[in-house]
Each structure stands twice: as C-alpha cells, then as structure tokens.
Amino acid sequence: MSAAPGAGPVFVLVAPQMGENIGAAARAMWNFGLDRMRLVAPRDGWPNPKAEAMASGAARVLDRVGVFETTNAACADLSFVFATTARERALTRTVMTPARAMAEARAMIAAGERVGVLFGPERAGLENSDIVRSNAVITVPVNPEFASLNLGQTALLIAYEWMRQADATPPATYALAGTERATRVEVEKFLEHLVGRLDAVGFFFPEHKRPNMVANLENLFRRAPLTDADIRTLHGIVRALAVKVPGRK
C-alpha cells in the first residue's frame, strides 16, 4: 500500500554536511512514498550534484527541496515536530520508537496537522538548541556500544515505519510462480501411485507397520504446499526410480 505523495511528514535535515547523504535520504524517502524534504544551512550549499547522483531515481524529492537558514524557519508552518537522536539529553521529552512516532504522525496528519521530523548533521547529530524546538524525540533501538546511524540510514528507518503503519501487505504469501496449487484429487492420485510402487518393491516391511508408514507419507505430502507442476514432477520421479517387478507394470 503506497502513501500518497505529499501526505506524509516533512523531513528536515539540519546542517547536512555531505551531498551524498542528502541524496541517500531523498532516495529512502521516495522508496516509501515521502517527497517533502527541507534543508537547513547545508554545508556545501544547494543544489548539490553529489546529492543528485546519489538520489538516483528520487529526483522528485530533490526538485521540491526547500532551503532555510534556520531550524525555526524550516519548521515555522509545522504543528508537531519530532527530533531524531541516539543520545540521552538533559531535556524533558517524550521519547518514542520510530514505529510509535510514525503511528502518532499518521493520526495527526489524518486530523489535518502538519508534522515534521528533524535529522541532525552527520558528525554529531542534533544540538540541544534544535531539540528544544521539537515536541517529541525519536530514538532507534540500536546496539548501545555502536549507536551512531548514518543520516541516510536514519531517514530510511523512519520512512519505512511511516509506510508500514498503513501497509496492508500480508506478513507471508505463497508465490505460485505461474502454477496453481495442486487439487486434493491430484494429491490423492499421486499418493496412490507412490504407495502402489512402494508396495511393489516391498518397502512397507514389516507388514504390521504398513498403516503407520502410509499415514506418515500421506501426512508429508498433504502438509506440503504442492503445485500442479510439483505433482507432475513427483509422478515422473516415482516412474523413473521404480524397480520393475516381473508381472507388474
């Protein structure tokens, strides 16, 4: 389920240092249907050829970038702002996971609010002077011994959670790759073929164990998600491996 462009949060990159990271963030945003990016005092100015090269396919995001001199100016029209940080701060703030934050963002945007997410510069992240302008903090659960995330990585995580909150994709599907699931009749006929051939070579021995052995085979093939192509292949295998018994076909 894709998000409508322009309907999500604004990503505000504060003092980004490398054009490549701006491009990576833009690409991550567009992967998940977000296209509103703002830059605050980018170190190398704007536009940036390295950002354009890295964005590869996400030009829509870069074409709409807004450039501002201060964080205040970039967030002036936003009613709620999240700040991303991996560090503990001496500030009283609600701290959320990306999942919870984007769930909140969806609810607010659905109610007509304008939401933004602040991302800090690569070297040290957001300063306290920027975080105090936010309403809540997003912290990604990471290895405490190596908590630093690249700007593009952080943007990807937040954008992914934005889309995931409304995604209706089933957690698991069975791709049939142009085939169809085998019918019960097809499975029955294959089992008859298999058991008949195994009987012919005396596989079920001793005889009193035959019912349980047949039941195990049936359980094996009935629980497998077999396709019609699988059944044809299995028939062929049984025919090829069958030992010919005098008087039997």
Short mmCIF file of C-alpha atoms in Angstrom, two decimals:
data_model
loop_
_atom_site.label_atom_id
_atom_site.label_comp_id
_atom_site.label_asym_id
_atom_site.label_seq_id
_atom_site.Cartn_x
_atom_site.Cartn_y
_atom_site.Cartn_z
CA MET A 1 0.00 0.00 0.00
CA SER A 2 1.72 3.20 -1.09
CA ALA A 3 1.32 6.54 0.64
CA ALA A 4 0.07 9.45 -1.42
CA PRO A 5 2.98 11.81 -2.18
CA GLY A 6 2.84 14.95 -0.10
CA ALA A 7 0.62 13.35 2.54
CA GLY A 8 3.37 12.39 4.95
CA PRO A 9 5.71 14.15 7.34
CA VAL A 10 8.28 16.70 6.22
CA PHE A 11 11.88 15.53 6.66
CA VAL A 12 14.05 18.43 7.84
CA LEU A 13 17.80 17.85 7.50
CA VAL A 14 19.63 20.26 9.79
CA ALA A 15 23.09 21.34 8.60
CA PRO A 16 23.74 18.26 6.45
CA GLN A 17 27.41 18.00 5.56
CA MET A 18 27.60 15.65 2.59
CA GLY A 19 25.61 15.79 -0.61
CA GLU A 20 25.74 12.01 -0.80
CA ASN A 21 23.83 11.72 2.47
CA ILE A 22 21.20 14.18 1.31
CA GLY A 23 20.75 12.06 -1.82
CA ALA A 24 20.59 8.85 0.22
CA ALA A 25 17.92 10.38 2.46
CA ALA A 26 15.92 11.50 -0.58
CA ARG A 27 16.11 8.03 -2.07
CA ALA A 28 14.99 6.47 1.22
CA MET A 29 12.06 8.88 1.43
CA TRP A 30 10.83 8.18 -2.08
CA ASN A 31 11.16 4.41 -1.54
CA PHE A 32 8.33 4.80 0.95
CA GLY A 33 6.22 7.48 -0.73
CA LEU A 34 7.55 10.60 1.01
CA ASP A 35 8.62 13.60 -1.07
CA ARG A 36 8.85 16.66 1.17
CA MET A 37 12.41 17.48 2.26
CA ARG A 38 13.77 20.68 3.74
CA LEU A 39 17.40 21.59 4.31
CA VAL A 40 18.71 23.90 7.00
CA ALA A 41 22.02 25.57 6.09
CA PRO A 42 23.53 22.71 4.06
CA ARG A 43 27.32 22.92 4.39
CA ASP A 44 28.05 22.75 0.66
CA GLY A 45 25.12 24.86 -0.44
CA TRP A 46 22.28 23.88 -2.73
CA PRO A 47 21.81 22.45 -5.33
CA ASN A 48 24.42 19.74 -4.87
CA PRO A 49 25.48 17.48 -7.79
CA LYS A 50 26.58 14.71 -5.39
CA ALA A 51 23.11 14.62 -3.85
CA GLU A 52 21.53 14.37 -7.29
CA ALA A 53 23.81 11.49 -8.27
CA MET A 54 23.15 9.59 -5.05
CA ALA A 55 19.39 10.12 -5.19
CA SER A 56 19.21 8.07 -8.44
CA GLY A 57 15.52 7.90 -9.31
CA ALA A 58 14.32 10.12 -6.47
CA ALA A 59 14.70 13.42 -8.33
CA ARG A 60 11.11 14.26 -7.41
CA VAL A 61 12.21 14.75 -3.81
CA LEU A 62 15.23 16.90 -4.63
CA ASP A 63 13.27 19.01 -7.14
CA ARG A 64 10.96 20.09 -4.32
CA VAL A 65 13.58 20.71 -1.63
CA GLY A 66 13.15 23.86 0.43
CA VAL A 67 16.29 25.53 1.79
CA PHE A 68 16.21 27.55 5.02
CA GLU A 69 18.75 29.43 7.09
CA THR A 70 17.47 28.28 10.50
CA THR A 71 15.62 25.35 12.03
CA ASN A 72 12.94 27.74 13.26
CA ALA A 73 12.27 28.95 9.73
CA ALA A 74 12.16 25.38 8.37
CA CYS A 75 9.59 24.36 10.99
CA ALA A 76 7.54 27.54 11.13
CA ASP A 77 4.45 26.04 9.47
CA LEU A 78 4.59 22.68 11.30
CA SER A 79 2.31 21.96 14.23
CA PHE A 80 4.27 18.99 15.60
CA VAL A 81 7.96 18.17 15.23
CA PHE A 82 9.86 15.01 16.09
CA ALA A 83 13.62 15.14 16.64
CA THR A 84 15.79 12.11 15.92
CA THR A 85 18.65 11.47 18.32
CA ALA A 86 20.58 8.50 19.69
CA ARG A 87 21.94 10.37 22.70
CA GLU A 88 20.37 10.85 26.11
CA ARG A 89 19.60 14.51 26.66
CA ALA A 90 19.05 16.51 29.79
CA LEU A 91 15.64 17.52 28.48
CA THR A 92 12.13 16.52 29.47
CA ARG A 93 10.66 14.99 26.34
CA THR A 94 8.51 12.05 25.30
CA VAL A 95 10.86 9.53 23.70
CA MET A 96 9.36 7.21 21.09
CA THR A 97 10.45 4.37 18.87
CA PRO A 98 10.19 5.02 15.11
CA ALA A 99 7.10 2.77 14.97
CA ARG A 100 5.23 4.64 17.69
CA ALA A 101 6.28 8.03 16.35
CA MET A 102 5.05 7.31 12.84
CA ALA A 103 1.79 5.90 14.19
CA GLU A 104 1.32 9.19 16.03
CA ALA A 105 2.32 11.11 12.90
CA ARG A 106 -0.31 9.31 10.82
CA ALA A 107 -3.02 10.12 13.32
CA MET A 108 -2.02 13.78 13.46
CA ILE A 109 -1.74 14.18 9.69
CA ALA A 110 -5.12 12.49 9.24
CA ALA A 111 -6.52 15.13 11.60
CA GLY A 112 -5.11 17.91 9.42
CA GLU A 113 -1.89 18.69 11.30
CA ARG A 114 1.46 19.31 9.62
CA VAL A 115 4.21 17.09 11.01
CA GLY A 116 7.97 17.24 10.60
CA VAL A 117 10.96 15.09 11.55
CA LEU A 118 14.33 16.68 12.34
CA PHE A 119 17.57 14.93 11.38
CA GLY A 120 20.92 16.23 12.61
CA PRO A 121 24.25 16.66 10.83
CA GLU A 122 26.41 13.61 10.29
CA ARG A 123 29.20 14.47 12.70
CA ALA A 124 27.33 14.83 15.97
CA GLY A 125 23.59 14.84 15.35
CA LEU A 126 21.15 17.49 16.51
CA GLU A 127 22.19 20.13 19.02
CA ASN A 128 20.07 20.73 22.12
CA SER A 129 19.14 24.12 20.65
CA ASP A 130 17.37 22.27 17.84
CA ILE A 131 15.86 19.55 20.00
CA VAL A 132 14.20 22.08 22.32
CA ARG A 133 12.18 23.19 19.30
CA SER A 134 10.72 19.71 18.92
CA ASN A 135 7.67 18.22 20.61
CA ALA A 136 8.98 14.66 20.99
CA VAL A 137 12.11 12.62 20.39
CA ILE A 138 12.57 9.54 18.20
CA THR A 139 15.29 7.11 19.27
CA VAL A 140 16.04 3.99 17.26
CA PRO A 141 16.75 0.87 19.36
CA VAL A 142 20.33 0.03 18.39
CA ASN A 143 23.44 -1.60 19.78
CA PRO A 144 24.37 0.63 22.76
CA GLU A 145 28.03 0.04 22.02
CA PHE A 146 27.62 1.43 18.50
CA ALA A 147 24.59 3.70 18.40
CA SER A 148 25.64 6.01 15.58
CA LEU A 149 23.47 5.79 12.46
CA ASN A 150 24.20 7.34 9.08
CA LEU A 151 21.82 10.13 8.04
CA GLY A 152 20.51 8.08 5.11
CA GLN A 153 20.01 5.03 7.33
CA THR A 154 18.01 7.00 9.87
CA ALA A 155 15.83 8.53 7.16
CA LEU A 156 15.23 5.04 5.75
CA LEU A 157 14.12 3.66 9.12
CA ILE A 158 11.70 6.50 9.78
CA ALA A 159 10.29 6.44 6.23
CA TYR A 160 9.85 2.66 6.38
CA GLU A 161 7.91 2.92 9.63
CA TRP A 162 5.76 5.64 8.11
CA MET A 163 4.63 3.34 5.32
CA ARG A 164 4.46 0.22 7.49
CA GLN A 165 1.86 1.77 9.79
CA ALA A 166 -0.70 1.70 6.98
CA ASP A 167 0.62 -1.18 4.90
CA ALA A 168 -1.84 -3.99 4.22
CA THR A 169 0.71 -6.41 2.74
CA PRO A 170 0.17 -9.89 4.25
CA PRO A 171 3.05 -10.94 6.55
CA ALA A 172 3.57 -14.02 4.39
CA THR A 173 2.37 -15.15 0.99
CA TYR A 174 2.92 -18.24 -1.13
CA ALA A 175 4.06 -17.27 -4.61
CA LEU A 176 2.94 -19.89 -7.13
CA ALA A 177 5.21 -18.57 -9.92
CA GLY A 178 2.75 -19.16 -12.76
CA THR A 179 1.49 -22.51 -11.46
CA GLU A 180 -1.60 -23.48 -9.48
CA ARG A 181 -1.93 -25.17 -6.15
CA ALA A 182 -2.45 -28.91 -6.56
CA THR A 183 -6.00 -30.11 -6.02
CA ARG A 184 -6.88 -32.79 -3.50
CA VAL A 185 -7.63 -35.18 -6.35
CA GLU A 186 -4.17 -34.65 -7.84
CA VAL A 187 -2.52 -35.29 -4.49
CA GLU A 188 -4.68 -38.40 -3.96
CA LYS A 189 -3.70 -39.85 -7.34
CA PHE A 190 -0.03 -39.20 -6.70
CA LEU A 191 -0.21 -40.90 -3.31
CA GLU A 192 -1.94 -43.89 -4.87
CA HIS A 193 0.84 -44.05 -7.46
CA LEU A 194 3.59 -43.74 -4.84
CA VAL A 195 2.12 -46.26 -2.39
CA GLY A 196 1.45 -48.70 -5.22
CA ARG A 197 5.06 -48.57 -6.37
CA LEU A 198 6.37 -48.90 -2.81
CA ASP A 199 4.13 -51.93 -2.28
CA ALA A 200 5.57 -53.44 -5.44
CA VAL A 201 9.14 -53.31 -4.12
CA GLY A 202 8.27 -54.40 -0.60
CA PHE A 203 9.03 -51.08 1.01
CA PHE A 204 6.39 -51.46 3.74
CA PHE A 205 8.07 -54.02 5.96
CA PRO A 206 7.21 -55.50 8.34
CA GLU A 207 3.60 -55.64 7.17
CA HIS A 208 2.08 -54.62 10.50
CA LYS A 209 3.84 -51.26 10.24
CA ARG A 210 2.36 -50.51 6.83
CA PRO A 211 -0.63 -48.40 8.03
CA ASN A 212 1.59 -46.07 10.05
CA MET A 213 4.17 -45.79 7.27
CA VAL A 214 1.46 -44.93 4.71
CA ALA A 215 -0.03 -42.41 7.13
CA ASN A 216 3.39 -40.73 7.53
CA LEU A 217 3.77 -40.46 3.75
CA GLU A 218 0.28 -39.00 3.40
CA ASN A 219 0.99 -36.51 6.18
CA LEU A 220 4.23 -35.48 4.49
CA PHE A 221 2.69 -34.77 1.10
CA ARG A 222 -0.61 -33.34 2.33
CA ARG A 223 1.02 -30.72 4.53
CA ALA A 224 3.41 -29.59 1.78
CA PRO A 225 2.09 -26.66 -0.35
CA LEU A 226 2.31 -28.64 -3.59
CA THR A 227 1.59 -27.16 -7.02
CA ASP A 228 0.31 -28.97 -10.08
CA ALA A 229 3.84 -28.78 -11.52
CA ASP A 230 5.20 -30.39 -8.35
CA ILE A 231 2.76 -33.29 -8.73
CA ARG A 232 3.82 -33.88 -12.33
CA THR A 233 7.47 -33.87 -11.29
CA LEU A 234 6.84 -36.30 -8.42
CA HIS A 235 4.98 -38.69 -10.71
CA GLY A 236 7.96 -38.61 -13.05
CA ILE A 237 10.41 -39.29 -10.22
CA VAL A 238 8.42 -42.29 -8.99
CA ARG A 239 8.23 -43.72 -12.50
CA ALA A 240 11.97 -43.20 -13.08
CA LEU A 241 13.04 -44.79 -9.80
CA ALA A 242 10.57 -47.66 -9.80
CA VAL A 243 12.13 -51.12 -9.75
CA LYS A 244 10.44 -53.35 -12.29
CA VAL A 245 8.87 -56.42 -10.78
CA PRO A 246 8.12 -59.42 -13.03
CA GLY A 247 4.48 -59.48 -13.98
CA ARG A 248 3.88 -55.88 -12.82
CA LYS A 249 3.94 -52.67 -14.81
#
